mmCIF file of C-alpha atoms in Angstrom:
data_model
loop_
_atom_site.group_PDB
_atom_site.id
_atom_site.type_symbol
_atom_site.label_atom_id
_atom_site.label_comp_id
_atom_site.label_asym_id
_atom_site.label_seq_id
_atom_site.Cartn_x
_atom_site.Cartn_y
_atom_site.Cartn_z
ATOM 1 C CA ASP A 1 -14.205 -6.427 128.215
ATOM 2 C CA VAL A 2 -11.306 -6.555 125.753
ATOM 3 C CA SER A 3 -11.820 -2.866 124.904
ATOM 4 C CA ARG A 4 -11.242 -1.413 128.369
ATOM 5 C CA GLN A 5 -7.879 0.161 127.454
ATOM 6 C CA LEU A 6 -9.374 1.633 124.303
ATOM 7 C CA PHE A 7 -12.243 3.270 126.150
ATOM 8 C CA GLN A 8 -9.997 4.599 128.902
ATOM 9 C CA GLN A 9 -8.290 6.600 126.166
ATOM 10 C CA ILE A 10 -11.583 7.508 124.477
ATOM 11 C CA ASN A 11 -13.008 8.703 127.792
ATOM 12 C CA SER A 12 -10.041 10.958 128.450
ATOM 13 C CA ALA A 13 -10.221 12.461 124.963
ATOM 14 C CA PHE A 14 -13.989 12.955 125.089
ATOM 15 C CA SER A 15 -13.865 14.542 128.540
ATOM 16 C CA ALA A 16 -11.419 17.165 127.211
ATOM 17 C CA HIS A 17 -13.576 17.632 124.106
ATOM 18 C CA TRP A 18 -16.775 18.063 126.155
ATOM 19 C CA LYS A 19 -15.084 20.444 128.599
ATOM 20 C CA ALA A 20 -13.900 22.668 125.732
ATOM 21 C CA GLN A 21 -17.301 22.531 124.046
ATOM 22 C CA SER A 22 -19.661 22.915 127.004
ATOM 23 C CA GLY A 23 -17.538 24.051 129.930
ATOM 24 C CA GLU A 24 -18.769 21.050 131.923
ATOM 25 C CA ALA A 25 -16.498 18.536 133.620
ATOM 26 C CA LEU A 26 -17.517 14.895 133.174
ATOM 27 C CA VAL A 27 -16.853 11.831 135.272
ATOM 28 C CA ILE A 28 -17.102 8.703 133.095
ATOM 29 C CA ASN A 29 -17.412 5.362 134.833
ATOM 30 C CA GLN A 30 -16.734 2.103 132.981
ATOM 31 C CA SER A 31 -18.150 -1.356 133.524
ATOM 32 C CA HIS A 32 -16.569 -4.281 131.695
ATOM 33 C CA GLY A 33 -17.366 -7.929 131.126
ATOM 34 C CA GLY A 34 -18.462 -10.321 128.407
ATOM 35 C CA SER A 35 -20.772 -8.539 125.970
ATOM 36 C CA THR A 36 -23.858 -10.686 126.615
ATOM 37 C CA LYS A 37 -23.220 -10.628 130.357
ATOM 38 C CA GLN A 38 -23.061 -6.823 130.269
ATOM 39 C CA ALA A 39 -26.271 -6.596 128.253
ATOM 40 C CA ARG A 40 -27.995 -8.766 130.836
ATOM 41 C CA ALA A 41 -26.719 -6.493 133.624
ATOM 42 C CA VAL A 42 -28.226 -3.450 131.900
ATOM 43 C CA ILE A 43 -31.542 -5.260 131.393
ATOM 44 C CA ASP A 44 -31.474 -6.208 135.088
ATOM 45 C CA GLY A 45 -30.966 -2.607 136.232
ATOM 46 C CA LEU A 46 -27.344 -1.504 135.780
ATOM 47 C CA ASP A 47 -27.678 2.241 135.068
ATOM 48 C CA ALA A 48 -25.765 2.641 131.810
ATOM 49 C CA ASP A 49 -26.070 5.852 129.791
ATOM 50 C CA VAL A 50 -24.370 4.198 126.816
ATOM 51 C CA VAL A 51 -23.448 0.644 125.884
ATOM 52 C CA THR A 52 -20.411 -0.230 123.769
ATOM 53 C CA LEU A 53 -20.770 -3.947 123.122
ATOM 54 C CA ASN A 54 -19.485 -6.300 120.446
ATOM 55 C CA GLN A 55 -22.545 -7.854 118.861
ATOM 56 C CA PRO A 56 -25.832 -6.294 117.706
ATOM 57 C CA SER A 57 -27.942 -9.055 119.255
ATOM 58 C CA ASP A 58 -26.932 -7.871 122.731
ATOM 59 C CA ILE A 59 -28.252 -4.368 122.088
ATOM 60 C CA ASP A 60 -31.343 -5.886 120.454
ATOM 61 C CA ALA A 61 -31.938 -7.708 123.738
ATOM 62 C CA ILE A 62 -31.727 -4.443 125.691
ATOM 63 C CA ALA A 63 -34.345 -3.001 123.329
ATOM 64 C CA GLN A 64 -36.626 -6.055 123.286
ATOM 65 C CA LYS A 65 -36.384 -7.352 126.830
ATOM 66 C CA GLY A 66 -35.412 -4.225 128.728
ATOM 67 C CA ARG A 67 -37.368 -1.736 126.602
ATOM 68 C CA LEU A 68 -34.643 0.770 127.385
ATOM 69 C CA LEU A 69 -33.963 1.974 123.843
ATOM 70 C CA PRO A 70 -35.771 1.901 120.475
ATOM 71 C CA MET A 71 -35.746 -1.129 118.214
ATOM 72 C CA ASN A 72 -34.284 1.014 115.400
ATOM 73 C CA TRP A 73 -31.177 1.873 117.451
ATOM 74 C CA ALA A 74 -28.838 0.559 114.715
ATOM 75 C CA GLY A 75 -30.058 3.235 112.311
ATOM 76 C CA LEU A 76 -29.388 6.167 114.633
ATOM 77 C CA LEU A 77 -25.634 6.353 113.938
ATOM 78 C CA PRO A 78 -23.487 5.608 110.841
ATOM 79 C CA ASN A 79 -22.458 2.082 109.825
ATOM 80 C CA HIS A 80 -25.269 0.325 111.710
ATOM 81 C CA SER A 81 -24.157 2.188 114.846
ATOM 82 C CA ALA A 82 -20.779 0.425 114.731
ATOM 83 C CA ALA A 83 -17.923 2.884 115.172
ATOM 84 C CA TYR A 84 -15.266 0.264 114.363
ATOM 85 C CA THR A 85 -14.832 -3.408 113.514
ATOM 86 C CA SER A 86 -12.414 -6.216 114.295
ATOM 87 C CA THR A 87 -11.917 -9.844 113.309
ATOM 88 C CA ILE A 88 -10.948 -13.159 114.893
ATOM 89 C CA ILE A 89 -7.352 -14.412 114.779
ATOM 90 C CA PHE A 90 -5.114 -16.739 116.844
ATOM 91 C CA LEU A 91 -2.361 -16.313 119.410
ATOM 92 C CA VAL A 92 0.251 -19.074 119.740
ATOM 93 C CA ARG A 93 3.310 -19.649 121.859
ATOM 94 C CA LYS A 94 6.911 -18.848 120.954
ATOM 95 C CA ARG A 95 7.910 -20.318 117.573
ATOM 96 C CA ASN A 96 4.442 -21.875 117.228
ATOM 97 C CA PRO A 97 5.502 -25.378 118.420
ATOM 98 C CA LYS A 98 2.229 -27.034 117.309
ATOM 99 C CA GLY A 99 2.440 -25.486 113.819
ATOM 100 C CA ILE A 100 -0.957 -23.814 114.065
ATOM 101 C CA LYS A 101 -1.770 -21.912 110.872
ATOM 102 C CA ASP A 102 -5.513 -22.282 110.247
ATOM 103 C CA TRP A 103 -8.796 -23.492 111.754
ATOM 104 C CA ASP A 104 -8.003 -27.060 110.629
ATOM 105 C CA ASP A 105 -5.153 -27.166 113.109
ATOM 106 C CA LEU A 106 -7.392 -26.341 116.066
ATOM 107 C CA VAL A 107 -9.348 -29.602 115.780
ATOM 108 C CA LYS A 108 -6.278 -31.842 115.980
ATOM 109 C CA PRO A 109 -6.345 -34.046 119.113
ATOM 110 C CA VAL A 110 -2.922 -32.830 120.236
ATOM 111 C CA VAL A 111 -3.962 -29.145 120.282
ATOM 112 C CA SER A 112 -5.487 -27.361 123.280
ATOM 113 C CA VAL A 113 -7.474 -24.211 122.463
ATOM 114 C CA VAL A 114 -8.619 -21.345 124.697
ATOM 115 C CA VAL A 115 -11.826 -19.602 123.560
ATOM 116 C CA PRO A 116 -14.236 -17.357 125.534
ATOM 117 C CA ASN A 117 -17.643 -18.851 126.267
ATOM 118 C CA PRO A 118 -19.993 -18.168 123.297
ATOM 119 C CA LYS A 119 -22.944 -18.028 125.710
ATOM 120 C CA THR A 120 -21.611 -15.027 127.616
ATOM 121 C CA SER A 121 -19.130 -13.400 125.247
ATOM 122 C CA GLY A 122 -19.541 -11.820 121.833
ATOM 123 C CA ASN A 123 -15.870 -12.591 121.358
ATOM 124 C CA GLY A 124 -16.587 -16.286 121.887
ATOM 125 C CA ARG A 125 -19.619 -16.179 119.601
ATOM 126 C CA TYR A 126 -17.657 -14.594 116.743
ATOM 127 C CA SER A 127 -14.963 -17.226 117.274
ATOM 128 C CA TYR A 128 -17.582 -19.987 117.064
ATOM 129 C CA LEU A 129 -19.134 -18.486 113.925
ATOM 130 C CA SER A 130 -15.746 -17.929 112.261
ATOM 131 C CA ALA A 131 -14.866 -21.593 112.755
ATOM 132 C CA TYR A 132 -18.301 -22.604 111.464
ATOM 133 C CA ALA A 133 -17.968 -20.379 108.361
ATOM 134 C CA PHE A 134 -14.555 -21.889 107.607
ATOM 135 C CA ALA A 135 -15.976 -25.398 107.960
ATOM 136 C CA LEU A 136 -18.931 -24.615 105.696
ATOM 137 C CA GLU A 137 -16.498 -23.679 102.932
ATOM 138 C CA LYS A 138 -14.284 -26.673 103.641
ATOM 139 C CA PHE A 139 -17.142 -29.175 103.494
ATOM 140 C CA GLY A 140 -19.059 -27.713 100.557
ATOM 141 C CA HIS A 141 -21.718 -26.071 102.739
ATOM 142 C CA ASP A 142 -22.610 -29.325 104.460
ATOM 143 C CA ASP A 143 -24.162 -28.004 107.679
ATOM 144 C CA ALA A 144 -23.872 -31.267 109.606
ATOM 145 C CA LYS A 145 -20.165 -31.575 108.867
ATOM 146 C CA ALA A 146 -19.588 -27.899 109.725
ATOM 147 C CA ARG A 147 -21.321 -28.326 113.067
ATOM 148 C CA GLY A 148 -19.277 -31.449 113.699
ATOM 149 C CA PHE A 149 -16.084 -29.513 112.954
ATOM 150 C CA VAL A 150 -16.973 -26.843 115.511
ATOM 151 C CA ALA A 151 -17.932 -29.505 118.047
ATOM 152 C CA ASP A 152 -14.512 -31.119 117.588
ATOM 153 C CA LEU A 153 -12.837 -27.743 118.102
ATOM 154 C CA PHE A 154 -14.677 -27.124 121.367
ATOM 155 C CA LYS A 155 -13.730 -30.604 122.587
ATOM 156 C CA ASN A 156 -10.189 -29.199 122.599
ATOM 157 C CA VAL A 157 -11.161 -26.246 124.836
ATOM 158 C CA PRO A 158 -10.144 -26.909 128.471
ATOM 159 C CA VAL A 159 -11.489 -23.609 129.875
ATOM 160 C CA LEU A 160 -14.478 -21.475 128.830
ATOM 161 C CA ASP A 161 -13.928 -18.063 130.425
ATOM 162 C CA THR A 162 -16.929 -15.717 130.490
ATOM 163 C CA GLY A 163 -15.108 -12.968 128.580
ATOM 164 C CA GLY A 164 -12.235 -12.340 126.203
ATOM 165 C CA ARG A 165 -9.904 -10.804 128.777
ATOM 166 C CA GLY A 166 -10.326 -13.784 131.064
ATOM 167 C CA ALA A 167 -9.414 -16.068 128.155
ATOM 168 C CA THR A 168 -6.260 -14.051 127.525
ATOM 169 C CA THR A 169 -5.305 -14.358 131.198
ATOM 170 C CA THR A 170 -5.882 -18.116 131.049
ATOM 171 C CA PHE A 171 -3.616 -18.442 128.022
ATOM 172 C CA ALA A 172 -0.857 -15.935 128.762
ATOM 173 C CA GLU A 173 -0.690 -15.930 132.573
ATOM 174 C CA ARG A 174 -1.983 -19.359 133.567
ATOM 175 C CA ASN A 175 -0.092 -20.903 130.629
ATOM 176 C CA ILE A 176 -3.051 -23.034 129.524
ATOM 177 C CA GLY A 177 -3.552 -23.953 125.864
ATOM 178 C CA ASP A 178 -1.579 -24.050 122.640
ATOM 179 C CA ALA A 179 -3.673 -21.362 120.948
ATOM 180 C CA LEU A 180 -5.944 -18.505 121.987
ATOM 181 C CA VAL A 181 -8.791 -17.522 119.662
ATOM 182 C CA SER A 182 -9.853 -13.906 120.117
ATOM 183 C CA PHE A 183 -10.363 -10.487 118.569
ATOM 184 C CA GLU A 184 -7.403 -9.129 116.630
ATOM 185 C CA ALA A 185 -7.061 -6.151 118.974
ATOM 186 C CA GLU A 186 -6.884 -8.413 122.027
ATOM 187 C CA ILE A 187 -4.305 -10.662 120.363
ATOM 188 C CA LEU A 188 -2.071 -7.723 119.409
ATOM 189 C CA LEU A 189 -2.369 -6.300 122.931
ATOM 190 C CA ALA A 190 -1.393 -9.670 124.422
ATOM 191 C CA VAL A 191 1.687 -9.855 122.162
ATOM 192 C CA LYS A 192 2.703 -6.408 123.389
ATOM 193 C CA GLU A 193 1.937 -6.880 127.095
ATOM 194 C CA HIS A 194 3.553 -10.345 127.283
ATOM 195 C CA SER A 195 6.577 -9.578 125.122
ATOM 196 C CA ASP A 196 8.798 -11.635 127.431
ATOM 197 C CA GLN A 197 6.978 -14.777 126.228
ATOM 198 C CA GLU A 198 7.434 -13.909 122.538
ATOM 199 C CA LEU A 199 3.857 -14.897 121.740
ATOM 200 C CA GLU A 200 2.941 -14.832 118.045
ATOM 201 C CA ALA A 201 -0.196 -13.731 116.207
ATOM 202 C CA VAL A 202 -1.494 -16.067 113.489
ATOM 203 C CA VAL A 203 -4.010 -14.881 110.884
ATOM 204 C CA PRO A 204 -6.179 -17.750 109.580
ATOM 205 C CA SER A 205 -7.132 -18.038 105.919
ATOM 206 C CA GLN A 206 -10.707 -17.009 106.670
ATOM 207 C CA SER A 207 -12.508 -15.181 109.465
ATOM 208 C CA LEU A 208 -15.500 -12.931 110.077
ATOM 209 C CA GLU A 209 -15.743 -9.171 110.398
ATOM 210 C CA ALA A 210 -17.096 -8.270 113.821
ATOM 211 C CA GLU A 211 -19.020 -5.022 114.133
ATOM 212 C CA MET A 212 -18.747 -3.279 117.518
ATOM 213 C CA PRO A 213 -22.146 -1.602 118.020
ATOM 214 C CA VAL A 214 -22.877 1.290 120.359
ATOM 215 C CA ALA A 215 -26.110 2.862 121.591
ATOM 216 C CA VAL A 216 -27.514 5.376 124.037
ATOM 217 C CA VAL A 217 -29.659 3.666 126.659
ATOM 218 C CA GLN A 218 -32.275 6.339 126.164
ATOM 219 C CA LYS A 219 -34.630 5.525 129.033
ATOM 220 C CA VAL A 220 -31.762 5.618 131.548
ATOM 221 C CA ALA A 221 -30.026 8.665 130.067
ATOM 222 C CA ARG A 222 -33.241 10.714 130.012
ATOM 223 C CA ARG A 223 -34.054 9.796 133.597
ATOM 224 C CA ARG A 224 -30.545 10.763 134.696
ATOM 225 C CA GLY A 225 -30.430 13.919 132.573
ATOM 226 C CA THR A 226 -27.350 12.720 130.695
ATOM 227 C CA ASP A 227 -28.882 12.163 127.255
ATOM 228 C CA ARG A 228 -27.149 15.150 125.613
ATOM 229 C CA ALA A 229 -23.688 14.112 126.829
ATOM 230 C CA ALA A 230 -24.392 10.431 126.076
ATOM 231 C CA GLY A 231 -25.357 11.212 122.483
ATOM 232 C CA ALA A 232 -22.314 13.410 122.019
ATOM 233 C CA TYR A 233 -20.097 10.667 123.449
ATOM 234 C CA LEU A 234 -21.141 8.183 120.784
ATOM 235 C CA GLU A 235 -20.953 10.769 118.001
ATOM 236 C CA PHE A 236 -17.394 11.510 119.161
ATOM 237 C CA LEU A 237 -16.426 7.917 118.347
ATOM 238 C CA TYR A 238 -16.803 8.750 114.643
ATOM 239 C CA THR A 239 -14.533 11.811 114.737
ATOM 240 C CA GLU A 240 -11.024 11.810 113.314
ATOM 241 C CA GLU A 241 -9.552 12.135 116.814
ATOM 242 C CA ALA A 242 -11.375 9.089 118.155
ATOM 243 C CA GLN A 243 -10.795 7.029 115.016
ATOM 244 C CA GLU A 244 -7.066 7.612 115.384
ATOM 245 C CA ILE A 245 -7.228 6.314 118.980
ATOM 246 C CA ILE A 246 -9.174 3.278 117.763
ATOM 247 C CA ALA A 247 -6.632 2.628 115.007
ATOM 248 C CA GLN A 248 -3.767 2.731 117.503
ATOM 249 C CA ASN A 249 -5.517 0.100 119.620
ATOM 250 C CA PHE A 250 -6.874 -2.160 116.900
ATOM 251 C CA TYR A 251 -4.232 -2.259 114.175
#
């Protein structure tokens, strides 16, 4: 759900592109929520022609449980069907009063951290895994200690929102937490949209690259007769025009 502004711009650009190419006018409807929650909605019957999620396992679930697209979906487009990537960073309050600089600081008892729920949000899952990867390095690949580190971090989380945008609202509008852990694009957007608070982005010493996979929900698109436009929509994401829009939103 943290990419809604991005895809509003993508949709406008693709609609103009498709109109010029085919002469057809398109109406593109968006549905947003935590990545895993959205995947579940599609499996349960939400008619999506395409899915633009933030972790491959969610699209795997649509293929395995919903049988709505082929298991080899990741090989149908370049870069494992990921048109762009992001990473996990922090957002802190004006002048960073708690001195938060790295993952170590998020486990301190005096620090309150806002993170999306890893069970419903790809954003939250990447945050969990980034903290775990940092701890593995810190503790010489001792799995038990790394898991303990992540457990300590989540003890400092007062609210587990279902998606990344909800977590941003909790932090920036409800004024809960000393740090928000989220995708880089969401953090930069929050800095811009809440400029009156002078929020600050903090880049930790280590994080994970998050691929943002996309796929045509072939069974739905064929039934609805939208498979040609759906395929073209995802191919458009790799064009220079769309990549420039993505860069403006993510960097």
